[in-house]
Amino acid sequence: MDNAPLLHLRGIEARRRRRSLFAPLDLRLLPGERCLLEGPNGLGKTTLAQIVCGLRRPARGSLRRPEHLGYVPQEPRFPEHLKVQDYLSQLAALCAQPSRECLRQAQQAIALFQLQDATRHRIRTLSRGWKQRLNLARAWLGDPPLVVLDEPQTALDREGMNRLTEILDQGRQACLVLAPPGTGCETLVQTRLSLRPATA
Amino acid sequence: MKLLVQQACRDVFGHWALAGAVLWLLLAARLGAEAELGTGQLGDYLALVSWLGVFLLYRSADLVYRRRQQGWPMEDRLRDRRGWRLPLAEWLGPSLWWLALLLVALIPPWAPGFQPEPEAMSSHRFAAVHSRFSTEEVPAEGFPQVQLPQVQEWELDAGQPLPPGGLALLPFHWPTPPDQEGATLGLFQDQDGRQEAVAPGRLLSWPMGEKASASGRLQLQWRPHGVGEGTTAPQLQSPYARFRVPRLGRDSLPWLLLGQWLFFLPAFAFAQLLSRHLQVRAGFAFLLALALTSLAAWRPGPEVWLPDSPVAWVAQILLKLKAALPRIDGLLATGPDFHLVWARFDPLQLLAWLASGLLALVLSVRPWRQAP
């Protein structure tokens, strides 16, 4: 087995208003490995997720991550006027795929998260739970080697959580889940870590 | 990329906006054709068409703003390493719509009822810059010097290049006309080398040569000739000097509309760059882009502001900003004197304008873009 980590964080720190959010973090995530980082509200889990995804720079430390990864934000934003399939095709097109391949990837993600009934619906008409499924589907678009899930249980019913667990069990993706303790996300992963608050 | 461009086109212009744009074109054609409703000029039609470009300028800024609200920059950052596809598609959206609307705008002026421009020529004031007397001394073989009679020179300035086929209309006063009717008093010559003997009592109608039209300055010289030798030179009645230039007809509409298309291409890029980088509301980015493009198309008049007044101070700043921008006022040929505006078109300035738009597009690509 290849022991080169897919995600490697070394002494990562994040600051908000000159205050460190959490203690320096070291993390190695191997291909196919699934890890839960737990921490209470306000500790900087979302900030850390954004750092891992390259959406924000860390205050200190370095990281190595795959070029293509999926991200499930805690508070997703969508173009509400678009239809589900059109939106997913558009996202696939951002990776410079031919139109036919974009459509194929969109249909694959739709099937994966059982969004078939909502394919022709505009996003604004979807319930919060269905939007969360769409949020997950767009992260799985293009079959990335790593997915970062920020509180994925939000608005998902039991069936949805079961489906997510199934997908993670069947898939080859490495997965980093960030959630507060006691949210049921521990069923999604193999290892659990705690995010420690920064010492004053 | 095709999917992204298609969606950007759909997001810029919905069905209702498209229907409104077509109705606006029909109204513009009506106003441009009828002297009772508008001024009955093709320039009016062009001015009203250009409002659609301004509307698209707002929509292009609004597109970037709305997409920021919808989380597109984050998804783009996650999926496109270099980050040029989304900005390019967002710029192509309004640009392609603008092209399509201008192609539609070609049609109404060919309708049977559209008959603007009853007069083929338009008349404008020709300002005299200076006039001077001189005497020429020419060395001649066998004689020490021959002193020719006095020569009169005038220089008239239109203040801009003129379209070809123009005519200068110059009224002269002759203090000492000859006794014989129809006798010539002298020869006029311009900088293009055209010569003509002129008899007094008639308005001098002088066809503008190539050099004179290109520079907008007519240099005219008068020498005594024939019976006029030894007489005094004519005097130009400068307040009444005019030039007449041919108006552009419907045949030139494709070029005029192409100019409008090229004018707005960098403008869309500016609006989107401002909306993307400053992270401001669409209306503010639109106003900034509109101010910038208006400044590039602005042609300051000869007004003199009071020194040390706030107005003069603002005017000086605007003039300095204007000097830093390419001079592209000729591209947006609209209004009653659109044929004169079009004559100011300069291909080099156009290239500089397009290059500035390209720079705005390049600056929209990832390394210069802010994190979402």
mmCIF file with all atom_site columns, N, CA and C in Angstrom, chain B residues 176-212:
data_model
loop_
_atom_site.group_PDB
_atom_site.id
_atom_site.type_symbol
_atom_site.label_atom_id
_atom_site.label_alt_id
_atom_site.label_comp_id
_atom_site.label_asym_id
_atom_site.label_entity_id
_atom_site.label_seq_id
_atom_site.pdbx_PDB_ins_code
_atom_site.Cartn_x
_atom_site.Cartn_y
_atom_site.Cartn_z
_atom_site.occupancy
_atom_site.B_iso_or_equiv
_atom_site.pdbx_formal_charge
_atom_site.auth_seq_id
_atom_site.auth_comp_id
_atom_site.auth_asym_id
_atom_site.auth_atom_id
_atom_site.pdbx_PDB_model_num
ATOM 1   N N  . THR B 1 176 ? -10.576 96.258 -53.183 1.00 0.00 ? 176 THR B N  1
ATOM 2   C CA . THR B 1 176 ? -10.402 96.958 -54.470 1.00 0.00 ? 176 THR B CA 1
ATOM 3   C C  . THR B 1 176 ? -10.683 95.981 -55.611 1.00 0.00 ? 176 THR B C  1
ATOM 4   N N  . PRO B 1 177 ? -11.949 95.747 -55.913 1.00 0.00 ? 177 PRO B N  1
ATOM 5   C CA . PRO B 1 177 ? -12.264 94.831 -57.002 1.00 0.00 ? 177 PRO B CA 1
ATOM 6   C C  . PRO B 1 177 ? -11.937 95.462 -58.364 1.00 0.00 ? 177 PRO B C  1
ATOM 7   N N  . PRO B 1 178 ? -11.604 94.641 -59.373 1.00 0.00 ? 178 PRO B N  1
ATOM 8   C CA . PRO B 1 178 ? -11.281 95.197 -60.696 1.00 0.00 ? 178 PRO B CA 1
ATOM 9   C C  . PRO B 1 178 ? -12.525 95.741 -61.388 1.00 0.00 ? 178 PRO B C  1
ATOM 10  N N  . ASP B 1 179 ? -12.272 96.534 -62.399 1.00 0.00 ? 179 ASP B N  1
ATOM 11  C CA . ASP B 1 179 ? -13.409 97.143 -63.102 1.00 0.00 ? 179 ASP B CA 1
ATOM 12  C C  . ASP B 1 179 ? -14.128 96.111 -63.983 1.00 0.00 ? 179 ASP B C  1
ATOM 13  N N  . GLN B 1 180 ? -13.295 95.221 -64.605 1.00 0.00 ? 180 GLN B N  1
ATOM 14  C CA . GLN B 1 180 ? -13.923 94.264 -65.526 1.00 0.00 ? 180 GLN B CA 1
ATOM 15  C C  . GLN B 1 180 ? -14.669 93.193 -64.745 1.00 0.00 ? 180 GLN B C  1
ATOM 16  N N  . GLU B 1 181 ? -15.853 92.907 -65.229 1.00 0.00 ? 181 GLU B N  1
ATOM 17  C CA . GLU B 1 181 ? -16.658 91.883 -64.570 1.00 0.00 ? 181 GLU B CA 1
ATOM 18  C C  . GLU B 1 181 ? -16.091 90.493 -64.889 1.00 0.00 ? 181 GLU B C  1
ATOM 19  N N  . GLY B 1 182 ? -15.955 89.656 -63.914 1.00 0.00 ? 182 GLY B N  1
ATOM 20  C CA . GLY B 1 182 ? -15.481 88.293 -64.114 1.00 0.00 ? 182 GLY B CA 1
ATOM 21  C C  . GLY B 1 182 ? -13.971 88.165 -64.170 1.00 0.00 ? 182 GLY B C  1
ATOM 22  N N  . ALA B 1 183 ? -13.264 89.252 -64.031 1.00 0.00 ? 183 ALA B N  1
ATOM 23  C CA . ALA B 1 183 ? -11.798 89.174 -64.079 1.00 0.00 ? 183 ALA B CA 1
ATOM 24  C C  . ALA B 1 183 ? -11.283 88.554 -62.787 1.00 0.00 ? 183 ALA B C  1
ATOM 25  N N  . THR B 1 184 ? -10.174 87.823 -62.887 1.00 0.00 ? 184 THR B N  1
ATOM 26  C CA . THR B 1 184 ? -9.608  87.194 -61.679 1.00 0.00 ? 184 THR B CA 1
ATOM 27  C C  . THR B 1 184 ? -8.637  88.152 -61.021 1.00 0.00 ? 184 THR B C  1
ATOM 28  N N  . LEU B 1 185 ? -8.673  88.102 -59.716 1.00 0.00 ? 185 LEU B N  1
ATOM 29  C CA . LEU B 1 185 ? -7.786  88.969 -58.959 1.00 0.00 ? 185 LEU B CA 1
ATOM 30  C C  . LEU B 1 185 ? -6.571  88.231 -58.428 1.00 0.00 ? 185 LEU B C  1
ATOM 31  N N  . GLY B 1 186 ? -6.691  86.934 -58.341 1.00 0.00 ? 186 GLY B N  1
ATOM 32  C CA . GLY B 1 186 ? -5.576  86.200 -57.788 1.00 0.00 ? 186 GLY B CA 1
ATOM 33  C C  . GLY B 1 186 ? -5.815  84.698 -57.835 1.00 0.00 ? 186 GLY B C  1
ATOM 34  N N  . LEU B 1 187 ? -4.802  83.974 -57.355 1.00 0.00 ? 187 LEU B N  1
ATOM 35  C CA . LEU B 1 187 ? -4.869  82.514 -57.344 1.00 0.00 ? 187 LEU B CA 1
ATOM 36  C C  . LEU B 1 187 ? -4.877  82.028 -55.894 1.00 0.00 ? 187 LEU B C  1
ATOM 37  N N  . PHE B 1 188 ? -5.799  81.138 -55.603 1.00 0.00 ? 188 PHE B N  1
ATOM 38  C CA . PHE B 1 188 ? -5.793  80.486 -54.299 1.00 0.00 ? 188 PHE B CA 1
ATOM 39  C C  . PHE B 1 188 ? -5.094  79.133 -54.449 1.00 0.00 ? 188 PHE B C  1
ATOM 40  N N  . GLN B 1 189 ? -4.375  78.741 -53.397 1.00 0.00 ? 189 GLN B N  1
ATOM 41  C CA . GLN B 1 189 ? -3.722  77.428 -53.403 1.00 0.00 ? 189 GLN B CA 1
ATOM 42  C C  . GLN B 1 189 ? -3.775  76.862 -51.988 1.00 0.00 ? 189 GLN B C  1
ATOM 43  N N  . ASP B 1 190 ? -4.075  75.553 -51.889 1.00 0.00 ? 190 ASP B N  1
ATOM 44  C CA . ASP B 1 190 ? -4.103  74.940 -50.549 1.00 0.00 ? 190 ASP B CA 1
ATOM 45  C C  . ASP B 1 190 ? -2.906  74.017 -50.351 1.00 0.00 ? 190 ASP B C  1
ATOM 46  N N  . GLN B 1 191 ? -2.827  73.394 -49.168 1.00 0.00 ? 191 GLN B N  1
ATOM 47  C CA . GLN B 1 191 ? -1.652  72.579 -48.855 1.00 0.00 ? 191 GLN B CA 1
ATOM 48  C C  . GLN B 1 191 ? -1.578  71.305 -49.684 1.00 0.00 ? 191 GLN B C  1
ATOM 49  N N  . ASP B 1 192 ? -2.701  70.927 -50.322 1.00 0.00 ? 192 ASP B N  1
ATOM 50  C CA . ASP B 1 192 ? -2.678  69.749 -51.191 1.00 0.00 ? 192 ASP B CA 1
ATOM 51  C C  . ASP B 1 192 ? -2.208  70.111 -52.601 1.00 0.00 ? 192 ASP B C  1
ATOM 52  N N  . GLY B 1 193 ? -1.942  71.387 -52.830 1.00 0.00 ? 193 GLY B N  1
ATOM 53  C CA . GLY B 1 193 ? -1.421  71.818 -54.128 1.00 0.00 ? 193 GLY B CA 1
ATOM 54  C C  . GLY B 1 193 ? -2.494  72.210 -55.130 1.00 0.00 ? 193 GLY B C  1
ATOM 55  N N  . ARG B 1 194 ? -3.747  72.198 -54.691 1.00 0.00 ? 194 ARG B N  1
ATOM 56  C CA . ARG B 1 194 ? -4.820  72.556 -55.613 1.00 0.00 ? 194 ARG B CA 1
ATOM 57  C C  . ARG B 1 194 ? -4.849  74.070 -55.800 1.00 0.00 ? 194 ARG B C  1
ATOM 58  N N  . GLN B 1 195 ? -4.944  74.486 -57.056 1.00 0.00 ? 195 GLN B N  1
ATOM 59  C CA . GLN B 1 195 ? -4.964  75.924 -57.370 1.00 0.00 ? 195 GLN B CA 1
ATOM 60  C C  . GLN B 1 195 ? -6.258  76.280 -58.076 1.00 0.00 ? 195 GLN B C  1
ATOM 61  N N  . GLU B 1 196 ? -6.703  77.500 -57.825 1.00 0.00 ? 196 GLU B N  1
ATOM 62  C CA . GLU B 1 196 ? -7.903  77.951 -58.542 1.00 0.00 ? 196 GLU B CA 1
ATOM 63  C C  . GLU B 1 196 ? -7.891  79.478 -58.609 1.00 0.00 ? 196 GLU B C  1
ATOM 64  N N  . ALA B 1 197 ? -8.191  79.953 -59.791 1.00 0.00 ? 197 ALA B N  1
ATOM 65  C CA . ALA B 1 197 ? -8.321  81.407 -59.954 1.00 0.00 ? 197 ALA B CA 1
ATOM 66  C C  . ALA B 1 197 ? -9.728  81.798 -59.536 1.00 0.00 ? 197 ALA B C  1
ATOM 67  N N  . VAL B 1 198 ? -9.790  82.852 -58.761 1.00 0.00 ? 198 VAL B N  1
ATOM 68  C CA . VAL B 1 198 ? -11.095 83.210 -58.200 1.00 0.00 ? 198 VAL B CA 1
ATOM 69  C C  . VAL B 1 198 ? -11.453 84.643 -58.578 1.00 0.00 ? 198 VAL B C  1
ATOM 70  N N  . ALA B 1 199 ? -12.686 84.755 -59.006 1.00 0.00 ? 199 ALA B N  1
ATOM 71  C CA . ALA B 1 199 ? -13.190 86.092 -59.316 1.00 0.00 ? 199 ALA B CA 1
ATOM 72  C C  . ALA B 1 199 ? -13.934 86.633 -58.105 1.00 0.00 ? 199 ALA B C  1
ATOM 73  N N  . PRO B 1 200 ? -13.865 87.906 -57.870 1.00 0.00 ? 200 PRO B N  1
ATOM 74  C CA . PRO B 1 200 ? -14.551 88.467 -56.704 1.00 0.00 ? 200 PRO B CA 1
ATOM 75  C C  . PRO B 1 200 ? -16.064 88.414 -56.863 1.00 0.00 ? 200 PRO B C  1
ATOM 76  N N  . GLY B 1 201 ? -16.713 88.576 -55.735 1.00 0.00 ? 201 GLY B N  1
ATOM 77  C CA . GLY B 1 201 ? -18.171 88.639 -55.752 1.00 0.00 ? 201 GLY B CA 1
ATOM 78  C C  . GLY B 1 201 ? -18.847 87.300 -55.569 1.00 0.00 ? 201 GLY B C  1
ATOM 79  N N  . ARG B 1 202 ? -18.053 86.245 -55.482 1.00 0.00 ? 202 ARG B N  1
ATOM 80  C CA . ARG B 1 202 ? -18.678 84.922 -55.291 1.00 0.00 ? 202 ARG B CA 1
ATOM 81  C C  . ARG B 1 202 ? -18.135 84.273 -54.016 1.00 0.00 ? 202 ARG B C  1
ATOM 82  N N  . LEU B 1 203 ? -18.954 83.450 -53.404 1.00 0.00 ? 203 LEU B N  1
ATOM 83  C CA . LEU B 1 203 ? -18.521 82.688 -52.232 1.00 0.00 ? 203 LEU B CA 1
ATOM 84  C C  . LEU B 1 203 ? -17.492 81.664 -52.700 1.00 0.00 ? 203 LEU B C  1
ATOM 85  N N  . LEU B 1 204 ? -16.358 81.622 -52.000 1.00 0.00 ? 204 LEU B N  1
ATOM 86  C CA . LEU B 1 204 ? -15.334 80.652 -52.390 1.00 0.00 ? 204 LEU B CA 1
ATOM 87  C C  . LEU B 1 204 ? -15.747 79.268 -51.879 1.00 0.00 ? 204 LEU B C  1
ATOM 88  N N  . SER B 1 205 ? -15.989 78.371 -52.802 1.00 0.00 ? 205 SER B N  1
ATOM 89  C CA . SER B 1 205 ? -16.374 77.003 -52.457 1.00 0.00 ? 205 SER B CA 1
ATOM 90  C C  . SER B 1 205 ? -15.184 76.108 -52.770 1.00 0.00 ? 205 SER B C  1
ATOM 91  N N  . TRP B 1 206 ? -14.490 75.695 -51.710 1.00 0.00 ? 206 TRP B N  1
ATOM 92  C CA . TRP B 1 206 ? -13.189 75.047 -51.897 1.00 0.00 ? 206 TRP B CA 1
ATOM 93  C C  . TRP B 1 206 ? -13.260 73.568 -51.487 1.00 0.00 ? 206 TRP B C  1
ATOM 94  N N  . PRO B 1 207 ? -13.139 72.638 -52.439 1.00 0.00 ? 207 PRO B N  1
ATOM 95  C CA . PRO B 1 207 ? -13.137 71.214 -52.055 1.00 0.00 ? 207 PRO B CA 1
ATOM 96  C C  . PRO B 1 207 ? -11.920 70.886 -51.190 1.00 0.00 ? 207 PRO B C  1
ATOM 97  N N  . MET B 1 208 ? -12.159 70.213 -50.095 1.00 0.00 ? 208 MET B N  1
ATOM 98  C CA . MET B 1 208 ? -11.072 69.881 -49.165 1.00 0.00 ? 208 MET B CA 1
ATOM 99  C C  . MET B 1 208 ? -10.259 68.712 -49.733 1.00 0.00 ? 208 MET B C  1
ATOM 100 N N  . GLY B 1 209 ? -8.948  68.923 -49.773 1.00 0.00 ? 209 GLY B N  1
ATOM 101 C CA . GLY B 1 209 ? -8.067  67.863 -50.266 1.00 0.00 ? 209 GLY B CA 1
ATOM 102 C C  . GLY B 1 209 ? -7.822  66.797 -49.209 1.00 0.00 ? 209 GLY B C  1
ATOM 103 N N  . GLU B 1 210 ? -6.999  65.836 -49.570 1.00 0.00 ? 210 GLU B N  1
ATOM 104 C CA . GLU B 1 210 ? -6.749  64.694 -48.687 1.00 0.00 ? 210 GLU B CA 1
ATOM 105 C C  . GLU B 1 210 ? -6.073  65.122 -47.383 1.00 0.00 ? 210 GLU B C  1
ATOM 106 N N  . LYS B 1 211 ? -5.006  65.948 -47.535 1.00 0.00 ? 211 LYS B N  1
ATOM 107 C CA . LYS B 1 211 ? -4.261  66.392 -46.342 1.00 0.00 ? 211 LYS B CA 1
ATOM 108 C C  . LYS B 1 211 ? -5.144  67.249 -45.446 1.00 0.00 ? 211 LYS B C  1
ATOM 109 N N  . ALA B 1 212 ? -5.883  68.141 -46.096 1.00 0.00 ? 212 ALA B N  1
ATOM 110 C CA . ALA B 1 212 ? -6.733  69.051 -45.324 1.00 0.00 ? 212 ALA B CA 1
ATOM 111 C C  . ALA B 1 212 ? -7.806  68.283 -44.561 1.00 0.00 ? 212 ALA B C  1
#
